[in-house]
PDB file of C-alpha atoms in Angstrom:
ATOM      1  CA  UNK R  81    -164.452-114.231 208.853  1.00 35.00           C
ATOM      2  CA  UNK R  82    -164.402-117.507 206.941  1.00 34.00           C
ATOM      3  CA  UNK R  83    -166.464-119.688 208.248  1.00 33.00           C
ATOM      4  CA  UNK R  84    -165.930-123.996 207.114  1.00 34.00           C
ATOM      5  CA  UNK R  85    -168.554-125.453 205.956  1.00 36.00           C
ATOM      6  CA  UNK R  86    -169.302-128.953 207.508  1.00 33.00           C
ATOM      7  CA  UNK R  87    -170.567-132.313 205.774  1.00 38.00           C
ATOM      8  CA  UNK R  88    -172.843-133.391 207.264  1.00 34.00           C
ATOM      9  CA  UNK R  89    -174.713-137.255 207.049  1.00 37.00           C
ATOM     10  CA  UNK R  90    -177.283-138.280 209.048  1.00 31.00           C
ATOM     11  CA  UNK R  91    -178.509-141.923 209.197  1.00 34.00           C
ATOM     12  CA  UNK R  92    -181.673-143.027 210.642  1.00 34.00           C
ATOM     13  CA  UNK R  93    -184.265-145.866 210.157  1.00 32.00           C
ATOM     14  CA  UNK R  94    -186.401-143.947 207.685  1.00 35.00           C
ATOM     15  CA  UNK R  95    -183.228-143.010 205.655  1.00 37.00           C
ATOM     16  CA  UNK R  96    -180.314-141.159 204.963  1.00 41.00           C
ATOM     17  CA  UNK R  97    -179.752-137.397 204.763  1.00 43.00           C
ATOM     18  CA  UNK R  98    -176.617-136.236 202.715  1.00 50.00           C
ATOM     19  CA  UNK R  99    -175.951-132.650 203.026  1.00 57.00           C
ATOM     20  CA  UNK R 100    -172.637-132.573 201.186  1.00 67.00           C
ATOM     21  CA  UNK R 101    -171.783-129.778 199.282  1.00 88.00           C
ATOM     22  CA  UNK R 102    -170.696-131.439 196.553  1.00 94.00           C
ATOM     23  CA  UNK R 103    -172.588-133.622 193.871  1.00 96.00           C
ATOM     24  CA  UNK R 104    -170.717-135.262 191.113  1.00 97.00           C
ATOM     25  CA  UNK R 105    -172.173-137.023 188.047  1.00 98.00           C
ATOM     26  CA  UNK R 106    -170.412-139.214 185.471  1.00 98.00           C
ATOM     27  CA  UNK R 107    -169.905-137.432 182.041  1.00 98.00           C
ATOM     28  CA  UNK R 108    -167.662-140.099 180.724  1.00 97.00           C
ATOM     29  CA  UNK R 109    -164.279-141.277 179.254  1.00 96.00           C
ATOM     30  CA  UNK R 110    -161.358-139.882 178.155  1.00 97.00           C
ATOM     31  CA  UNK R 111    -161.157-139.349 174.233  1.00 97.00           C
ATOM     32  CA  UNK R 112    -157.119-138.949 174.288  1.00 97.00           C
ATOM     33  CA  UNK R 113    -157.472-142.605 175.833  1.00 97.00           C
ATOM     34  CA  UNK R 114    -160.086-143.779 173.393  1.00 96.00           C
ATOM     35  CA  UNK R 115    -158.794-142.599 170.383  1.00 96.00           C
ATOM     36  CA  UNK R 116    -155.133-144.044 170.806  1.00 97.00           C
ATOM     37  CA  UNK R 117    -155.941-147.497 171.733  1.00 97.00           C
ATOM     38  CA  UNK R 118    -153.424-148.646 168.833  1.00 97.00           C
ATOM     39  CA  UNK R 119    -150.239-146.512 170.361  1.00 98.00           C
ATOM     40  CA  UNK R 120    -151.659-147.664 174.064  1.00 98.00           C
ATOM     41  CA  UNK R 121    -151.522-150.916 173.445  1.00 97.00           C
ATOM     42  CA  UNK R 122    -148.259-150.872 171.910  1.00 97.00           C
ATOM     43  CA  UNK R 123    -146.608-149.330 174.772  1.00 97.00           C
ATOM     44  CA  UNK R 124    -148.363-151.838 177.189  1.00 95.00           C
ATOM     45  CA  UNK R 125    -150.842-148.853 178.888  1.00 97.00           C
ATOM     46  CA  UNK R 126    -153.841-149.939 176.999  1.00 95.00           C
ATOM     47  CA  UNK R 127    -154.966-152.853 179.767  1.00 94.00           C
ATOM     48  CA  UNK R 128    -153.807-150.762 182.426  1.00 95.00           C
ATOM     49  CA  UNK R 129    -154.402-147.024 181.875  1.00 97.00           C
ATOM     50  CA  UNK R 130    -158.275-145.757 182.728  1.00 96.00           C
ATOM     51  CA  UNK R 131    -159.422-142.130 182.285  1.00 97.00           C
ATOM     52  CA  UNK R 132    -163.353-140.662 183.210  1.00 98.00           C
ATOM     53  CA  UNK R 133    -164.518-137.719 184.213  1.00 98.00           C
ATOM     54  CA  UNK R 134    -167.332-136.244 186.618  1.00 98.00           C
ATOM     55  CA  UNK R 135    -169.008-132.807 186.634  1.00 98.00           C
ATOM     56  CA  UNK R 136    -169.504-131.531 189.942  1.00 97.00           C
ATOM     57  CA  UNK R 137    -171.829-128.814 191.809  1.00 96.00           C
ATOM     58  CA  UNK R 138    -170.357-126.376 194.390  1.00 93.00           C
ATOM     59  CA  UNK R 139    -167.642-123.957 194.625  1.00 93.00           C
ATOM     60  CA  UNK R 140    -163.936-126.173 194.539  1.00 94.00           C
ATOM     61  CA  UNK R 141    -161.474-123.980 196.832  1.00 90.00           C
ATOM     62  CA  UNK R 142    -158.035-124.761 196.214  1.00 88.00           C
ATOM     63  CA  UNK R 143    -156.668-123.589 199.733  1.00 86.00           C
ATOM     64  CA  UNK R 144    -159.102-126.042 201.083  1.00 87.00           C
ATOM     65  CA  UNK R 145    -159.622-129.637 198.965  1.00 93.00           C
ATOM     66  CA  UNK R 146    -160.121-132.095 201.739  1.00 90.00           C
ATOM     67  CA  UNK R 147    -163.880-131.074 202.143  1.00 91.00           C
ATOM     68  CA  UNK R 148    -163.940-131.507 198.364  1.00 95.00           C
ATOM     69  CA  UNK R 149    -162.515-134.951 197.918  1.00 95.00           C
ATOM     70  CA  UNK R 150    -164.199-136.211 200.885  1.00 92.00           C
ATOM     71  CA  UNK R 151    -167.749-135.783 199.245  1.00 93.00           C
ATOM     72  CA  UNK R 152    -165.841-136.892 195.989  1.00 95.00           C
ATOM     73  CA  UNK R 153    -164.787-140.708 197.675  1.00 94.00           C
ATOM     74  CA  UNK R 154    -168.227-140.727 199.742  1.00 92.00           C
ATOM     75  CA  UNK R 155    -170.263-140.018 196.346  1.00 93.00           C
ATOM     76  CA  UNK R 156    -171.467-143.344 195.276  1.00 92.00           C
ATOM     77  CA  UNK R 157    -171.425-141.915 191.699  1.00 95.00           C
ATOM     78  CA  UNK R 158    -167.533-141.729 191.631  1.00 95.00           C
ATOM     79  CA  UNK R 159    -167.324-145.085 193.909  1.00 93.00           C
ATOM     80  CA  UNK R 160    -169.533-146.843 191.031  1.00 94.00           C
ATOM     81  CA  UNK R 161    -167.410-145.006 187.943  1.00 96.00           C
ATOM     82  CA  UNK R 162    -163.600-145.522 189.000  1.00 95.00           C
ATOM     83  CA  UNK R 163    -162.274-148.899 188.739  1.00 94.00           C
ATOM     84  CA  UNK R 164    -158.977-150.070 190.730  1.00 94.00           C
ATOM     85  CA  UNK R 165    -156.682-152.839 189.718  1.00 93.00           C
ATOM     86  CA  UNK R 166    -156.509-155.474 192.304  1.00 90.00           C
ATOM     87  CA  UNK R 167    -154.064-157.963 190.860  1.00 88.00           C
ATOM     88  CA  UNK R 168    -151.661-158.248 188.533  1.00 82.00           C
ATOM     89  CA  UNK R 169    -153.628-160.678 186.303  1.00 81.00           C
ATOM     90  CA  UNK R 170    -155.680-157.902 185.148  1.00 82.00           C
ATOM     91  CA  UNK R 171    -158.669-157.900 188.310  1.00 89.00           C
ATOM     92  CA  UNK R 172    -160.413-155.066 188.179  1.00 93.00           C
ATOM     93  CA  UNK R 173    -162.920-153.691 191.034  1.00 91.00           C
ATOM     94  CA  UNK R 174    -164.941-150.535 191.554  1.00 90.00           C
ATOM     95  CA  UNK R 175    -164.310-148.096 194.572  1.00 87.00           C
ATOM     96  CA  UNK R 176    -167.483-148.943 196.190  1.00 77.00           C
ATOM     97  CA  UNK R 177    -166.513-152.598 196.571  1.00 65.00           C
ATOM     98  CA  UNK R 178    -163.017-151.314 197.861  1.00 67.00           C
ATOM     99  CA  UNK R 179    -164.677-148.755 200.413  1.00 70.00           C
ATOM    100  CA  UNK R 180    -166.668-150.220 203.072  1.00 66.00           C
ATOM    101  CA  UNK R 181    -167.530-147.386 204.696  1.00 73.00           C
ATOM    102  CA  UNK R 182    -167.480-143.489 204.428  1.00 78.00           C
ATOM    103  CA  UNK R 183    -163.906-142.109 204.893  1.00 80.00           C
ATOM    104  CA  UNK R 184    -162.748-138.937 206.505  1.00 80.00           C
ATOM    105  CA  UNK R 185    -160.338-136.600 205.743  1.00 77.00           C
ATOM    106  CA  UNK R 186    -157.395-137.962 207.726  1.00 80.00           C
ATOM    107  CA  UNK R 187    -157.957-141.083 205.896  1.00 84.00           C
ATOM    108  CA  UNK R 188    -157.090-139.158 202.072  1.00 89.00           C
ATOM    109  CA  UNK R 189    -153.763-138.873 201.215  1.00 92.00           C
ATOM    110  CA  UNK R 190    -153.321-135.499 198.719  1.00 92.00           C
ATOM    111  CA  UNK R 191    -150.282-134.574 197.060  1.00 94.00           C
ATOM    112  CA  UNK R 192    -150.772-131.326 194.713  1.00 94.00           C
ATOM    113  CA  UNK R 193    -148.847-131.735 191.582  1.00 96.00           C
ATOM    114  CA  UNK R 194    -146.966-128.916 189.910  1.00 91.00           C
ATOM    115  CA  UNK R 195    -149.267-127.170 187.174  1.00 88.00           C
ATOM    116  CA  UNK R 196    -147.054-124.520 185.624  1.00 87.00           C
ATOM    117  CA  UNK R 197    -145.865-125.759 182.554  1.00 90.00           C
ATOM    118  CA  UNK R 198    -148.229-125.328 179.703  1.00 89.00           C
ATOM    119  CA  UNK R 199    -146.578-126.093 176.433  1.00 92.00           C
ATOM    120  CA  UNK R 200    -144.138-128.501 174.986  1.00 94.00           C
ATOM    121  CA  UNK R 201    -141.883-126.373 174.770  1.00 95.00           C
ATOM    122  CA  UNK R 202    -140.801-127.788 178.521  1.00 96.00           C
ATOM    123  CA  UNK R 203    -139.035-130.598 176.366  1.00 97.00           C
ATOM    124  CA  UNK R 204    -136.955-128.511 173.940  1.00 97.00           C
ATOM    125  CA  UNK R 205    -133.707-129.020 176.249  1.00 96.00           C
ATOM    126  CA  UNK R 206    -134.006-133.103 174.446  1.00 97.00           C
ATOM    127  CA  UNK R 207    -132.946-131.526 171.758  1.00 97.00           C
ATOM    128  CA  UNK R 208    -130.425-128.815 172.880  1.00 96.00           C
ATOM    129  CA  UNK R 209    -129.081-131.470 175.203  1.00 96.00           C
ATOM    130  CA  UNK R 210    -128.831-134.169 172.399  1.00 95.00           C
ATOM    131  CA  UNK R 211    -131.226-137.003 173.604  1.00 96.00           C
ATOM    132  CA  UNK R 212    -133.076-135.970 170.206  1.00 97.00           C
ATOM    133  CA  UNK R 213    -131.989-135.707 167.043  1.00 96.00           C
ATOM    134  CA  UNK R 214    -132.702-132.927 165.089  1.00 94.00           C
ATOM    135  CA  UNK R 215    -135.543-135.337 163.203  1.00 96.00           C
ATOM    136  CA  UNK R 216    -136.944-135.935 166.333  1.00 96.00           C
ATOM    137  CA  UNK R 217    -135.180-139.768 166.431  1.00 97.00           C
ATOM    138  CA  UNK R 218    -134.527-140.944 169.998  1.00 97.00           C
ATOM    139  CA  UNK R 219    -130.852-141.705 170.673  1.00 96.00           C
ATOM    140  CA  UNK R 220    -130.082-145.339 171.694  1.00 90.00           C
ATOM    141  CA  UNK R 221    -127.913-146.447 174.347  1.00 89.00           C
ATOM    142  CA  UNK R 222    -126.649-149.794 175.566  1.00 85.00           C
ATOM    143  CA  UNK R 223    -129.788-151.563 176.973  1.00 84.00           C
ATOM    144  CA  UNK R 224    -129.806-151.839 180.785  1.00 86.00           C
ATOM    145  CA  UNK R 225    -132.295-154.057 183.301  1.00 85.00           C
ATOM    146  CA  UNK R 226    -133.325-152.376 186.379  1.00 83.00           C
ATOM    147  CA  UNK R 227    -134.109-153.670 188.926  1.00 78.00           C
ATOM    148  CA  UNK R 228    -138.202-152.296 188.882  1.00 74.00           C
ATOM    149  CA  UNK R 229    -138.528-154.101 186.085  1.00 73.00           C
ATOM    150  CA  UNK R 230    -137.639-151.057 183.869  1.00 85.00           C
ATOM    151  CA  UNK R 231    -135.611-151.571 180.953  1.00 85.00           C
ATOM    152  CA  UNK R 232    -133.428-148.940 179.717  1.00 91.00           C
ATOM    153  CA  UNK R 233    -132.939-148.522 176.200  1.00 90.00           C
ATOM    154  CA  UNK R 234    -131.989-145.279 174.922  1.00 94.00           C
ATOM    155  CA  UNK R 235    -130.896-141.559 176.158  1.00 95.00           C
ATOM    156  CA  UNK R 236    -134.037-140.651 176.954  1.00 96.00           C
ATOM    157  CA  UNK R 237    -135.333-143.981 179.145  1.00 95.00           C
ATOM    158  CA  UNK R 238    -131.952-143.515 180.920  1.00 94.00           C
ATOM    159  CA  UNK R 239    -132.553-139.575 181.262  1.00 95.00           C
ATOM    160  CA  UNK R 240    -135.851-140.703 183.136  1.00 95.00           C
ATOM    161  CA  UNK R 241    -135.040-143.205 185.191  1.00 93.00           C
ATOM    162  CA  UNK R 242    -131.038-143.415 185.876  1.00 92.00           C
ATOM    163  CA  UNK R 243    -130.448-140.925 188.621  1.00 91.00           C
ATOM    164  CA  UNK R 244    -126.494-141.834 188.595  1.00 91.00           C
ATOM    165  CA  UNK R 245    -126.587-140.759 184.578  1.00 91.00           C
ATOM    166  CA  UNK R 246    -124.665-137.578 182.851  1.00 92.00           C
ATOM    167  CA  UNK R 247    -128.352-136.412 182.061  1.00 94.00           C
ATOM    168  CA  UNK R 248    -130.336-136.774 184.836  1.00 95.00           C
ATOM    169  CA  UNK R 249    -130.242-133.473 185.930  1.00 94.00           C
ATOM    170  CA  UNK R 250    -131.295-132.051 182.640  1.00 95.00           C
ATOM    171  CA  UNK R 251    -134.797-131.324 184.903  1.00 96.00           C
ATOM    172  CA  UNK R 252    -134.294-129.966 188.244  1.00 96.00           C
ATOM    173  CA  UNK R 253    -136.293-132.216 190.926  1.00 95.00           C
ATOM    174  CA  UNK R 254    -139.070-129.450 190.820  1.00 95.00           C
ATOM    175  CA  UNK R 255    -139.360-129.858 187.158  1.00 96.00           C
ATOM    176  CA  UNK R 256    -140.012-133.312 187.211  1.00 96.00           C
ATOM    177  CA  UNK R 257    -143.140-132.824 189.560  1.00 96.00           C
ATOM    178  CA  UNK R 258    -144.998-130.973 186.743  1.00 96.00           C
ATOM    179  CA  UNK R 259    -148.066-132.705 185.742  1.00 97.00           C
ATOM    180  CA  UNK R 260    -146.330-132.620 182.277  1.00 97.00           C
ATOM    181  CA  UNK R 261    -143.403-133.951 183.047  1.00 98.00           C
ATOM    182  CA  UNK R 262    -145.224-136.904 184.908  1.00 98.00           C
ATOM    183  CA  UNK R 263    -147.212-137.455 181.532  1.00 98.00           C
ATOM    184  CA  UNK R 264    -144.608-137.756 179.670  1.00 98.00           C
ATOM    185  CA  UNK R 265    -142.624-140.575 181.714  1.00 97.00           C
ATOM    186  CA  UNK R 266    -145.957-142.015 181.997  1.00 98.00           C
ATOM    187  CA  UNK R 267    -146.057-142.642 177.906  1.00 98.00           C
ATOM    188  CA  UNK R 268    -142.548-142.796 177.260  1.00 96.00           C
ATOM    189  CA  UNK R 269    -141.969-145.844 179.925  1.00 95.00           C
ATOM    190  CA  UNK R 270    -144.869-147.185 179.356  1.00 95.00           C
ATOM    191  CA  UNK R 271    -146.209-150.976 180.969  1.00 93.00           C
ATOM    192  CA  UNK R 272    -143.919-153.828 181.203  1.00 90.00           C
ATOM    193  CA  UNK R 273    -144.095-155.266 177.823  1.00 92.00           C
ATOM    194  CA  UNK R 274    -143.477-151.867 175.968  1.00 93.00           C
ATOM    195  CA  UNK R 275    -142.565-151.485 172.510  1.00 94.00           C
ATOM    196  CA  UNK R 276    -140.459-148.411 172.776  1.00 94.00           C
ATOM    197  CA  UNK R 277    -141.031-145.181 169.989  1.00 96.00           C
ATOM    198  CA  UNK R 278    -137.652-145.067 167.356  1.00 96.00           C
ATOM    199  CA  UNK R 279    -139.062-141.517 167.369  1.00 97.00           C
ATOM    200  CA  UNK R 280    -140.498-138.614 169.734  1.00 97.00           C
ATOM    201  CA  UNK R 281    -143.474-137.501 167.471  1.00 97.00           C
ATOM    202  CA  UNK R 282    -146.316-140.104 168.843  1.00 97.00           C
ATOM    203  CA  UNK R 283    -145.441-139.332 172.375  1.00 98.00           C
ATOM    204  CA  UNK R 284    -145.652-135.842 172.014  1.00 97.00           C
ATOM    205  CA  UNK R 285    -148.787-136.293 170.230  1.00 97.00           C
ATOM    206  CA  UNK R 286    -150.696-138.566 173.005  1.00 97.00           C
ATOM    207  CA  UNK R 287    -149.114-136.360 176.016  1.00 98.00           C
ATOM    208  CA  UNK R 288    -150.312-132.885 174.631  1.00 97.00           C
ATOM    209  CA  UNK R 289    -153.946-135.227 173.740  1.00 97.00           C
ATOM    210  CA  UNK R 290    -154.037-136.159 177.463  1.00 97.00           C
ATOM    211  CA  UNK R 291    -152.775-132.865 178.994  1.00 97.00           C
ATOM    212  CA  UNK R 292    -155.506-130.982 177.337  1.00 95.00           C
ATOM    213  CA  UNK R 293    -158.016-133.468 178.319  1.00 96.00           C
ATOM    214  CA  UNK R 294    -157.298-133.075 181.990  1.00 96.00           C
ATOM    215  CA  UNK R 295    -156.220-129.530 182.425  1.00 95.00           C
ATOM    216  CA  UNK R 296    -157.827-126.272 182.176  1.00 93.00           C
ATOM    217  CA  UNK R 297    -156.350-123.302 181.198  1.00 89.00           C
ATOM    218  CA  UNK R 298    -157.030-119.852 181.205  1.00 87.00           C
ATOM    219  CA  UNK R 299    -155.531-115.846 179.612  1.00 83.00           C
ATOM    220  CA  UNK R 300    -154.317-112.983 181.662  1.00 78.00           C
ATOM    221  CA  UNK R 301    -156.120-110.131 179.912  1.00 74.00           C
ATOM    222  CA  UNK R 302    -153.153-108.281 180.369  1.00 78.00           C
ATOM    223  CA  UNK R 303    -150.115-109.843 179.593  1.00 79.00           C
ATOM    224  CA  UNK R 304    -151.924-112.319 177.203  1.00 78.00           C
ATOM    225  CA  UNK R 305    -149.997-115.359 179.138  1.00 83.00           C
ATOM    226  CA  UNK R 306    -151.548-118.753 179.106  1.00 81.00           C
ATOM    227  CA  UNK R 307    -151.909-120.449 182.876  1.00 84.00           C
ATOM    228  CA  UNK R 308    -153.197-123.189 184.303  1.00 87.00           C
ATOM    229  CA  UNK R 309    -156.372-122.579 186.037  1.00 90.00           C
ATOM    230  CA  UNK R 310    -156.873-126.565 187.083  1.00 95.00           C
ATOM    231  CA  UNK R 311    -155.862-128.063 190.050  1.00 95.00           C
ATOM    232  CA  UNK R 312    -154.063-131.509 190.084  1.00 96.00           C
ATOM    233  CA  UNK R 313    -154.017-134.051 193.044  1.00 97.00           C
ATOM    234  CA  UNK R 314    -152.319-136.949 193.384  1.00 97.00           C
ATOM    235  CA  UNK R 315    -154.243-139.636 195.801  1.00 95.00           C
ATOM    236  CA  UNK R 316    -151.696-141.392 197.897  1.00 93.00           C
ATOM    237  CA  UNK R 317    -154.350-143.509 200.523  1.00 89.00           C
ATOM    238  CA  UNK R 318    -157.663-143.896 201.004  1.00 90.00           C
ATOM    239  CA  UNK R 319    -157.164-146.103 204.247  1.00 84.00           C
ATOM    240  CA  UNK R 320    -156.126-148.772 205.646  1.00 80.00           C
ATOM    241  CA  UNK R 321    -158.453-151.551 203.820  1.00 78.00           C
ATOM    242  CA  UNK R 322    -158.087-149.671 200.231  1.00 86.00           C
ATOM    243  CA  UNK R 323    -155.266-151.167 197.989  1.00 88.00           C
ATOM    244  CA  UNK R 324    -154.745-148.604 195.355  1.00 93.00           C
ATOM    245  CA  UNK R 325    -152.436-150.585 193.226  1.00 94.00           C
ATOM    246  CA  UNK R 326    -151.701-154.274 192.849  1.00 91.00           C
ATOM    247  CA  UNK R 327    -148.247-155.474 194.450  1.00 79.00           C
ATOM    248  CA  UNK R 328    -145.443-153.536 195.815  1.00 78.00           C
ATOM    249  CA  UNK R 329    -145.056-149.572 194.836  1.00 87.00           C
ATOM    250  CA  UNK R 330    -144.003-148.414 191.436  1.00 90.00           C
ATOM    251  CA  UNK R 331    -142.570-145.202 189.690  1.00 91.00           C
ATOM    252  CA  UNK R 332    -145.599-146.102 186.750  1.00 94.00           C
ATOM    253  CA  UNK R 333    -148.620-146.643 189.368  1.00 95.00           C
ATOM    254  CA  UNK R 334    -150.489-142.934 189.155  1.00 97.00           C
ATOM    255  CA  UNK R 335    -153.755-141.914 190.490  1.00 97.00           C
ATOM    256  CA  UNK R 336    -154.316-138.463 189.548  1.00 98.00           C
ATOM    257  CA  UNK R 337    -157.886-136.237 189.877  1.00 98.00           C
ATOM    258  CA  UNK R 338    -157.548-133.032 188.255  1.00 97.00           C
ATOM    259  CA  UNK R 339    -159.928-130.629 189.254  1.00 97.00           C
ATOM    260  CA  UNK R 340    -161.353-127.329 187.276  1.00 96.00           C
ATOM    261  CA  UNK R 341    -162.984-125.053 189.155  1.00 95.00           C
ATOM    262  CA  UNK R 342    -164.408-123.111 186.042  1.00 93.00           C
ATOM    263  CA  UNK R 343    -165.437-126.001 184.067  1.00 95.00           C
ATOM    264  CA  UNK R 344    -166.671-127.939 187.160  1.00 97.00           C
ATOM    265  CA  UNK R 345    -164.720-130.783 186.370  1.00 97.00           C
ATOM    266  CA  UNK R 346    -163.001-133.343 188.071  1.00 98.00           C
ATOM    267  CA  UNK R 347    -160.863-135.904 185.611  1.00 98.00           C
ATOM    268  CA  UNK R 348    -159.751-138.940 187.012  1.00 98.00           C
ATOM    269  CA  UNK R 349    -156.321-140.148 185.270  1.00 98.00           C
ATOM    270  CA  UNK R 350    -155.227-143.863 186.817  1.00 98.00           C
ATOM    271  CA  UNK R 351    -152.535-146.285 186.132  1.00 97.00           C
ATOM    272  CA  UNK R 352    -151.476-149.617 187.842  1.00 95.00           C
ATOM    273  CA  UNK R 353    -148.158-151.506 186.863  1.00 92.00           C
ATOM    274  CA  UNK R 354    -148.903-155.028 186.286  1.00 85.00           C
ATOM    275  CA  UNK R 355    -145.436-156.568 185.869  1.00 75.00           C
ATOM    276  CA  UNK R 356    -143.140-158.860 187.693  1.00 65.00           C
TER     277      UNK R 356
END
């Protein structure tokens, strides 16, 4: 019979007793980040977009995260390691002066991201569907405002964001909850003063970089098929008093912990829009 185990904290006047089951320690950035600075900052993700990641100790059970990320939010290694952006003049503060106390699990808002997709290969319908040129150039369009601040200025912005457009469907609505696909619009949209790609080559470079530095994946011994052995979250609250992202919600704020059970890893992907 499977019996839950229980965090436990105990606080008294000599001290504090933490029996969570899991620890977490800071290994550091992300290199896909650090390395690509130049592109970042170009498509206005460089102020804004913050990787790191933690090892952890204990066994990560996908049928059962809350006990996980609650000794991931209480840890005051993580609090002291992820930043959140408080305005949209560039403020930054660490968890632990967001969180004024311990939170529980009703307080966490999860949301497990599709995993499936493994290879690039997702995006080959651009090309069969004509948003890409054979070359790999982007196909313009007349530029549109919208009204997130968005701008739309080819096939594939409109593709991404245009629900009423003759491509939209290309990706069914599960399709577009792979982790993938959500890296991709990430990049491609970019922050709000974006200098948009004439070609799909450096965005395929910097997704595939930051899709191998937060997922895992494993081999069936049998049929030789690649699959994802991470699991990805996407936080959605942390209570009442925590403000996630400056300003109103936006289809490019993301707060994503991806979590490998056989690496005993947990990567922290964030991004805040800082526009109008």
């Amino acid at each position: 019979k499977h019996i839950q185990q229980i965090k436990l904290v105990i606080n008294n006047s000599i001290g504090t007793i933490d029996m969570a089951e899991f620890k977490f320690r800071r290994l550091g950035g992300l290199k896909s980040i650090e390395d690509n600075q130049s592109f970042l900052q170009k498509w206005s993700l460089s102020d804004t977009l913050r990787g790191v990641r933690f090892s952890f100790t204990g066994n990560f059970a996908s049928y059962q995260p809350t006990e996980f990320f609650m000794d991931f939010f209480n840890s005051d290694e993580v609090r002291s390691n992820i930043e959140l952006l408080e305005t949209v003049g560039g403020q930054w503060r660490n968890l632990d002066v967001n969180l004024k106390k311990d939170i529980s699990g009703e307080e966490i808002g999860l949301k497990q991201v599709q995993g499936s997709a493994v290879s690039m290969e997702f995006f080959d319908k651009l090309y069969e569907h004509g948003i890409l040129r054979e070359n790999g150039a982007i196909k313009g369009c007349i530029p549109e405002h919208l009204d997130s601040g968005l701008e739309v200025t080819s096939e594939l912005t409109k593709l991404l964001l245009v629900e009423e457009s003759e491509t939209y469907g290309i990706f069914s609505s599960k399709e577009r909850e792979e982790f993938l696909f959500l890296l991709f619009q990430l990049m491609t949209i970019g922050g709000p003063l974006n200098q948009y790609e004439d070609s799909i080559g450096p965005y395929f470079d910097i997704v595939k970089s930051l899709y191998k530095d937060c997922i895992s994946v494993g081999r069936n011994s049998s049929t030789r098929q690649v699959h994802v052995t991470s699991s990805v979250y996407e936080i959605t609250n942390l209570g009442e008093s925590v403000a996630l992202f400056p300003g109103s919600s936006h289809p490019q704020n993301c707060f994503f912990v991806c979590v490998s059970p056989t690496k005993k890893t947990a990567t922290v992907l964030y991004n805040a829009w800082c526009g109008d």
